[in-house]
Coordinates of N, CA and C in Angstrom, one line a residue:
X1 N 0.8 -1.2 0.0 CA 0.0 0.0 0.0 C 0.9 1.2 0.0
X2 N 0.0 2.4 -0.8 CA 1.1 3.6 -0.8 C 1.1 4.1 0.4
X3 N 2.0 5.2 0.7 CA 1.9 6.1 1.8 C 0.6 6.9 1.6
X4 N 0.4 7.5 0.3 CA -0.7 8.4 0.6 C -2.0 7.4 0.7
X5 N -2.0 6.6 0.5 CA -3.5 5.5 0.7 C -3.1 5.3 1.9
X6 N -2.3 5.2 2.5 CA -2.3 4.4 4.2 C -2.6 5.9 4.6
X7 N -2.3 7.1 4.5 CA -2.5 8.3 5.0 C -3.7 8.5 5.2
X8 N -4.3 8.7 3.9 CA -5.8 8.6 3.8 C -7.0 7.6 4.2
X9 N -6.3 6.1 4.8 CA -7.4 5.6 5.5 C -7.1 5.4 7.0
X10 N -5.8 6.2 7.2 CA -5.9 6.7 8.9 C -6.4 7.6 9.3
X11 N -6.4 8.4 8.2 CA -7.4 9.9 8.4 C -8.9 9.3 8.6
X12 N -9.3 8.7 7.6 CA -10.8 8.2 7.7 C -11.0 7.5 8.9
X13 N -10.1 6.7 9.2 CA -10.3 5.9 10.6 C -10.3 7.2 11.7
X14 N -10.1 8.2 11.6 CA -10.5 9.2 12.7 C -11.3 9.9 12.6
X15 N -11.5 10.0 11.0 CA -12.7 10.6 10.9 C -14.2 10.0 12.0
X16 N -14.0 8.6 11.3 CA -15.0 8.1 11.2 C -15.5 8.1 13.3
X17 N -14.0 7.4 14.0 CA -14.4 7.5 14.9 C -14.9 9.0 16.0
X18 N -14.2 10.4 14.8 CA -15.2 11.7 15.5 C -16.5 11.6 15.6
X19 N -16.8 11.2 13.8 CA -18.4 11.2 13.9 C -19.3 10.0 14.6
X20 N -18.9 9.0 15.3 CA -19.2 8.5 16.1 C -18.8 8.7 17.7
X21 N -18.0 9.3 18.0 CA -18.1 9.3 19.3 C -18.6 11.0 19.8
X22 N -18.4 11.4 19.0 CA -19.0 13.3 18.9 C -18.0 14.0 19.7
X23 N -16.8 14.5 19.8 CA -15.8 14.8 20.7 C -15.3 13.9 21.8
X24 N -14.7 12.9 21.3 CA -14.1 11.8 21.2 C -13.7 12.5 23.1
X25 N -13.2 12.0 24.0 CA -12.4 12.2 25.6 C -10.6 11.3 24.5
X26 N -10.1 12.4 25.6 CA -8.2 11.9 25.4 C -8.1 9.8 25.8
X27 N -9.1 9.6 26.6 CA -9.1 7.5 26.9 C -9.6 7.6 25.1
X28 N -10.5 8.3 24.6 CA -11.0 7.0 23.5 C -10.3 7.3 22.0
X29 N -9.9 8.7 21.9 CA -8.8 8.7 20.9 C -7.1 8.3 20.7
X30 N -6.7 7.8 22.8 CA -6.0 7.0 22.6 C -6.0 5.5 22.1
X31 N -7.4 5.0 22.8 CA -7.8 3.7 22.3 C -7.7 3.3 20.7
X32 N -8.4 4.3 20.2 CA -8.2 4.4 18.6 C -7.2 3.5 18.2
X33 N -5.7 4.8 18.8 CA -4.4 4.5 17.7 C -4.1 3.2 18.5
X34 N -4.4 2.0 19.3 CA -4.3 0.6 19.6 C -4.6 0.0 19.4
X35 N -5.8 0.3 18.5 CA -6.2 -0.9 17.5 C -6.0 -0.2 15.7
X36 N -5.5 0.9 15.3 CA -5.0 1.0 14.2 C -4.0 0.4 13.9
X37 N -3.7 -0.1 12.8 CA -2.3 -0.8 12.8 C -1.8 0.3 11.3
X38 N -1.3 1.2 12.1 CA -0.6 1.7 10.6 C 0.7 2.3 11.2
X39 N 1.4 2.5 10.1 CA 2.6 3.4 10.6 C 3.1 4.7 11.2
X40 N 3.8 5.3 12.3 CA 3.9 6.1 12.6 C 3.7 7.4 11.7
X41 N 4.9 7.5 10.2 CA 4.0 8.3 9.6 C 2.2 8.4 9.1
X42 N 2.2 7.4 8.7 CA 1.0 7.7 8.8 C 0.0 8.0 9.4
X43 N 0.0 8.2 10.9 CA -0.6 8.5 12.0 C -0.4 10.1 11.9
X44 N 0.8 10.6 11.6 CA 1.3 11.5 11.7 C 0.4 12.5 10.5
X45 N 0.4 11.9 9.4 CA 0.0 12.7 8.3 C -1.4 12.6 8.1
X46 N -1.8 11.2 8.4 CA -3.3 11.3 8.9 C -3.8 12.4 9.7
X47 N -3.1 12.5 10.8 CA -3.8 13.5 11.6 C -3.5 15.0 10.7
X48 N -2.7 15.0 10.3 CA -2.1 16.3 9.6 C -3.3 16.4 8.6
X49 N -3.8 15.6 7.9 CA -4.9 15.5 7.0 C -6.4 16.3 7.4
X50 N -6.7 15.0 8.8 CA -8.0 15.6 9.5 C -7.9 17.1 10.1
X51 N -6.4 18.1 10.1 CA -6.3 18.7 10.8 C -6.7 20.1 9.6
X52 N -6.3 19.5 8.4 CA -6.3 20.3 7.7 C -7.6 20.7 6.6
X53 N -8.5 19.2 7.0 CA -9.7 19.2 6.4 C -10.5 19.7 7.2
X54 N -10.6 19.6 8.8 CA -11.7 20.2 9.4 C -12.1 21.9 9.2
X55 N -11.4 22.4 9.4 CA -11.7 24.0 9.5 C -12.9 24.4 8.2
X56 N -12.3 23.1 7.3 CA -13.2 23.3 5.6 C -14.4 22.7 5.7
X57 N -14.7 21.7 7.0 CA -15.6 20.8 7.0 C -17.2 21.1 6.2
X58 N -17.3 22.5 6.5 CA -18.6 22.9 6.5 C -18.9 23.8 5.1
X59 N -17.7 23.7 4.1 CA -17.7 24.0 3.1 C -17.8 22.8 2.0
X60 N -16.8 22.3 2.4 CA -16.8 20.4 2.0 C -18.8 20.1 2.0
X61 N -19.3 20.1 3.6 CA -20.5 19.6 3.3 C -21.5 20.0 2.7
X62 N -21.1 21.5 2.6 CA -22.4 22.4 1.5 C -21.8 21.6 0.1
X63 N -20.7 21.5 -0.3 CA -20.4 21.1 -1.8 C -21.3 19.6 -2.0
X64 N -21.4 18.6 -0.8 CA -21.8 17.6 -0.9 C -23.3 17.6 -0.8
X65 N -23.7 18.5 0.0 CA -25.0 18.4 0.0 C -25.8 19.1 -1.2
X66 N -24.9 19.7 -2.0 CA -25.2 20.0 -3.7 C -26.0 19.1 -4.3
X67 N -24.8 18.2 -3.9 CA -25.1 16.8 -5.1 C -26.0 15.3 -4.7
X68 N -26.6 16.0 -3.3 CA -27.1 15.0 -2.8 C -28.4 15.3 -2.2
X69 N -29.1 16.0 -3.7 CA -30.1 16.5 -4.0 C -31.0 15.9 -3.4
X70 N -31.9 16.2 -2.4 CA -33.0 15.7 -1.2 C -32.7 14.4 -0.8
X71 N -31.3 14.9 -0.2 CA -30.9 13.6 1.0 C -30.0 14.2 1.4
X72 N -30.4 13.9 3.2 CA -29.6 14.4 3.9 C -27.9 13.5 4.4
X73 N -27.0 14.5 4.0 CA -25.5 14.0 4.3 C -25.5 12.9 5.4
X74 N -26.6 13.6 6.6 CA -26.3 12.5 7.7 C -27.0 11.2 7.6
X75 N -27.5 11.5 6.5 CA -28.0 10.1 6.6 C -27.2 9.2 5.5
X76 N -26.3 9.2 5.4 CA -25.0 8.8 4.4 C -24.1 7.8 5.5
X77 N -24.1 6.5 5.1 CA -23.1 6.1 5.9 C -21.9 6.7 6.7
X78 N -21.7 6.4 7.7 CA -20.6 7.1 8.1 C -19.0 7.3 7.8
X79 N -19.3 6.0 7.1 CA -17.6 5.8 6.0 C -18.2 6.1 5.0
X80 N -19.4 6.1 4.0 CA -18.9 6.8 2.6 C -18.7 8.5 3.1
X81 N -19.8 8.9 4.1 CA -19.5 10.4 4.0 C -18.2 11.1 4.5
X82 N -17.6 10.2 5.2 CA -15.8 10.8 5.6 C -14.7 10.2 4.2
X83 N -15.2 9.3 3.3 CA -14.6 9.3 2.4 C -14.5 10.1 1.5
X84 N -15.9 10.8 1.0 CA -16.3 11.8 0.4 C -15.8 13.4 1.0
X85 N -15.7 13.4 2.1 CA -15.4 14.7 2.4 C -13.7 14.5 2.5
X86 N -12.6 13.3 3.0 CA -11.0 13.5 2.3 C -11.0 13.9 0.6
X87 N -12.1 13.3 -0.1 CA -11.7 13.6 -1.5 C -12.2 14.5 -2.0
X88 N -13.7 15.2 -1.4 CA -13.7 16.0 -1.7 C -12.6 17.5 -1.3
X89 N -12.4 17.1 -0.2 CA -11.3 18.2 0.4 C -9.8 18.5 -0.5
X90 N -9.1 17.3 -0.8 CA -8.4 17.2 -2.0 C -8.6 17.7 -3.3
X91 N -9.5 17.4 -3.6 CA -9.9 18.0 -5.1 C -10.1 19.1 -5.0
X92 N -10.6 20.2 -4.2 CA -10.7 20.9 -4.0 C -9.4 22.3 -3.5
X93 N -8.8 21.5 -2.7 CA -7.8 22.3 -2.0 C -6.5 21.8 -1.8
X94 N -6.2 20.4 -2.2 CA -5.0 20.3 -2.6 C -4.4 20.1 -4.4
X95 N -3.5 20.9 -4.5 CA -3.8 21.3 -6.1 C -2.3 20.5 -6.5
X96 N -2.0 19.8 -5.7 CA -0.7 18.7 -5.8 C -1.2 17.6 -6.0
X97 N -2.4 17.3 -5.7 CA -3.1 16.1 -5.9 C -3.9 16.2 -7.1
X98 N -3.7 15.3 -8.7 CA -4.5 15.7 -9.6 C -5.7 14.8 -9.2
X99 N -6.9 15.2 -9.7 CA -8.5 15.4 -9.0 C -8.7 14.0 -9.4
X100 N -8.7 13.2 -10.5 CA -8.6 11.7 -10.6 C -8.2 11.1 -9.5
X101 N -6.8 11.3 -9.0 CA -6.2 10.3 -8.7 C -7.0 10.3 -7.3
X102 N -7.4 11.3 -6.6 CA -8.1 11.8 -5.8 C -9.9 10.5 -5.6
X103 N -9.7 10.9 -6.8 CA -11.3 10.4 -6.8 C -11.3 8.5 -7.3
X104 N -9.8 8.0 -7.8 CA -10.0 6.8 -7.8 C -9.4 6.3 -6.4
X105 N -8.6 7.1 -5.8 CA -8.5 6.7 -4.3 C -9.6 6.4 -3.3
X106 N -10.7 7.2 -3.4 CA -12.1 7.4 -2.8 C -12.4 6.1 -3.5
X107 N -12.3 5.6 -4.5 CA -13.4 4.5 -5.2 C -12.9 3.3 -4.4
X108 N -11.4 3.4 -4.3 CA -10.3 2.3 -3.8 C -10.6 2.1 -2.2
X109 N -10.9 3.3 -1.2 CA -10.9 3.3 -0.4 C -12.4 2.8 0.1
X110 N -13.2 3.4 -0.7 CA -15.1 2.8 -0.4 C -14.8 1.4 -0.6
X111 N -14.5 0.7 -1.8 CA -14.8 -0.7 -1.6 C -14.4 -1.6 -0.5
X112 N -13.0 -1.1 0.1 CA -12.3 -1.7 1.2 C -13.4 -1.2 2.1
X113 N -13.4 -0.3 2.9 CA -14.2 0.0 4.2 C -15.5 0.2 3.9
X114 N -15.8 0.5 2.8 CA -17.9 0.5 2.9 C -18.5 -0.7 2.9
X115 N -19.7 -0.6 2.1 CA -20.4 -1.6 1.5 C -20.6 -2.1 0.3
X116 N -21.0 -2.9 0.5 CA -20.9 -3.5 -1.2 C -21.4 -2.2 -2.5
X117 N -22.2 -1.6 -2.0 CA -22.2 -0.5 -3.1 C -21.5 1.0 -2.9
X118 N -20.9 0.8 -1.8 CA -20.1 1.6 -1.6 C -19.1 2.9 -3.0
X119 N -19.0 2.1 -3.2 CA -17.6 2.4 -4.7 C -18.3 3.4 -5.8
X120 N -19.2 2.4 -6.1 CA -19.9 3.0 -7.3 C -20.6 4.4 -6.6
X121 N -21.0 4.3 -5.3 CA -21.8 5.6 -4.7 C -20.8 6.5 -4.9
X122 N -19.5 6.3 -3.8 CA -18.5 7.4 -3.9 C -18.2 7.8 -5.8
X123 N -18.4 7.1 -6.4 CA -17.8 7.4 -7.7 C -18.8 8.3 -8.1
X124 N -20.2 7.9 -8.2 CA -21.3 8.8 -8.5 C -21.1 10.8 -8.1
X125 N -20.6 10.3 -7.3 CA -20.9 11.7 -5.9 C -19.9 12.7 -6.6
X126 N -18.5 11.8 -7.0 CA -17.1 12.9 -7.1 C -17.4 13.2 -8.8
X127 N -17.8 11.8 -9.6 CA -18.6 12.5 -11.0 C -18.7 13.6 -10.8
X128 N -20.0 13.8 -10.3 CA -20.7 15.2 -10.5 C -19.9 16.6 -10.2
X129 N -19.4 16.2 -8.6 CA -18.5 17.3 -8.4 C -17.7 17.5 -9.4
X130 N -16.5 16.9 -9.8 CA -15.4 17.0 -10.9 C -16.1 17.8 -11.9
X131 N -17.1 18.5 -12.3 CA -17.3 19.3 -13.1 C -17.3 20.6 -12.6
X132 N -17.2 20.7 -11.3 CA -16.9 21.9 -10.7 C -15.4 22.4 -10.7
X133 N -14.4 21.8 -11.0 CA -13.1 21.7 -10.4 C -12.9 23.0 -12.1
X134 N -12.1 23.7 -11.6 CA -11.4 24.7 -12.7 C -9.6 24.6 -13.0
X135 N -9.7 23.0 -12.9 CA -8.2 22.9 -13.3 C -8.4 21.4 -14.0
X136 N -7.4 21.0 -14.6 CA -7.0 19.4 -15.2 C -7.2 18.6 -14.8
X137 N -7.7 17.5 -14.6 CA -8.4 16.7 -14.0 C -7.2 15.0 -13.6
X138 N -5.9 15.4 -15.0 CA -5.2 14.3 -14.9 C -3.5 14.5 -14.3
X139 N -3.7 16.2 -14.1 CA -2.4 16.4 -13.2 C -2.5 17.6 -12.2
X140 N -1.4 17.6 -11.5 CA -1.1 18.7 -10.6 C -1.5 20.0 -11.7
X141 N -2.0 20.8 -10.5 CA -2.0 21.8 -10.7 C -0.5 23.2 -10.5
X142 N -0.4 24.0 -11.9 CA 1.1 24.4 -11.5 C 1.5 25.3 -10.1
X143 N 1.1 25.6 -9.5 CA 0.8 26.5 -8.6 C 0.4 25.2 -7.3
X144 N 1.2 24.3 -7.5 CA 0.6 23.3 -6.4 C 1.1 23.8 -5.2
X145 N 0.5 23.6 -3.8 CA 0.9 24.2 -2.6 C 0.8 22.9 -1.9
X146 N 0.5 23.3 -0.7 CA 0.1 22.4 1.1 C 1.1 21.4 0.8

């Protein structure tokens, strides 16, 4: 597995456990990283990830709740909707990441942790988005940052 895939499904593994435990206490976000089995960096950049997606969270969720025309976000699994909002957040705001690679990561990452229709859902979702994006779709953008 790459670094940036192991990155991205330790981010989700925190995501997931924020939006389940609602402001997690210091016992249950240590508990977390003892049953994650990933690598120190990637614990590291994981968190670096969640740290750098949340502030956007609520911009991420208006984009999602665009496309998720009379249905509500929360009623979205709780792994496809923290999958959707790393890729969306990427696509969006990281311009080092070109927006494919982004959105077959999401497809890669829904089959492993969702459900069986998981993949195709996340794929549906970033479709639509990706017409929003005002750059290349198959590379970095030149002006890449973060």
């Amino acid at each position: 597995m790459g670094k940036r895939r192991e990155t991205r499904e330790t981010a989700l593994q925190i995501l997931v456990s924020r939006d389940l435990h609602r402001n997690p206490s210091d016992e249950e976000s240590a508990a977390l990283w003892t049953l994650l089995e990933c690598s120190e960096s990637a614990r590291a950049t994981g968190e670096k990830l969640v740290a750098e997606l949340t502030p956007l969270q609520a911009e991420i969720d208006t984009r999602l709740k665009e496309v998720c025309q009379n249905y509500e976000i929360d009623r979205l699994s709780t792994v496809d909707r923290n999958i959707l909002r790393i890729a969306i957040y990427e696509m969006f705001h990281r311009l080092d990441i070109p927006p494919i690679v982004c959105i077959n990561e999401a497809i890669e990452i829904a089959k492993r942790f969702g459900t069986e229709e998981s993949g195709r859902f996340v794929n549906g979702i970033l479709d639509r988005l990706k017409g929003q994006l005002d750059r290349p779709l198959r590379e970095a953008s030149p002006s890449s940052g973060s």
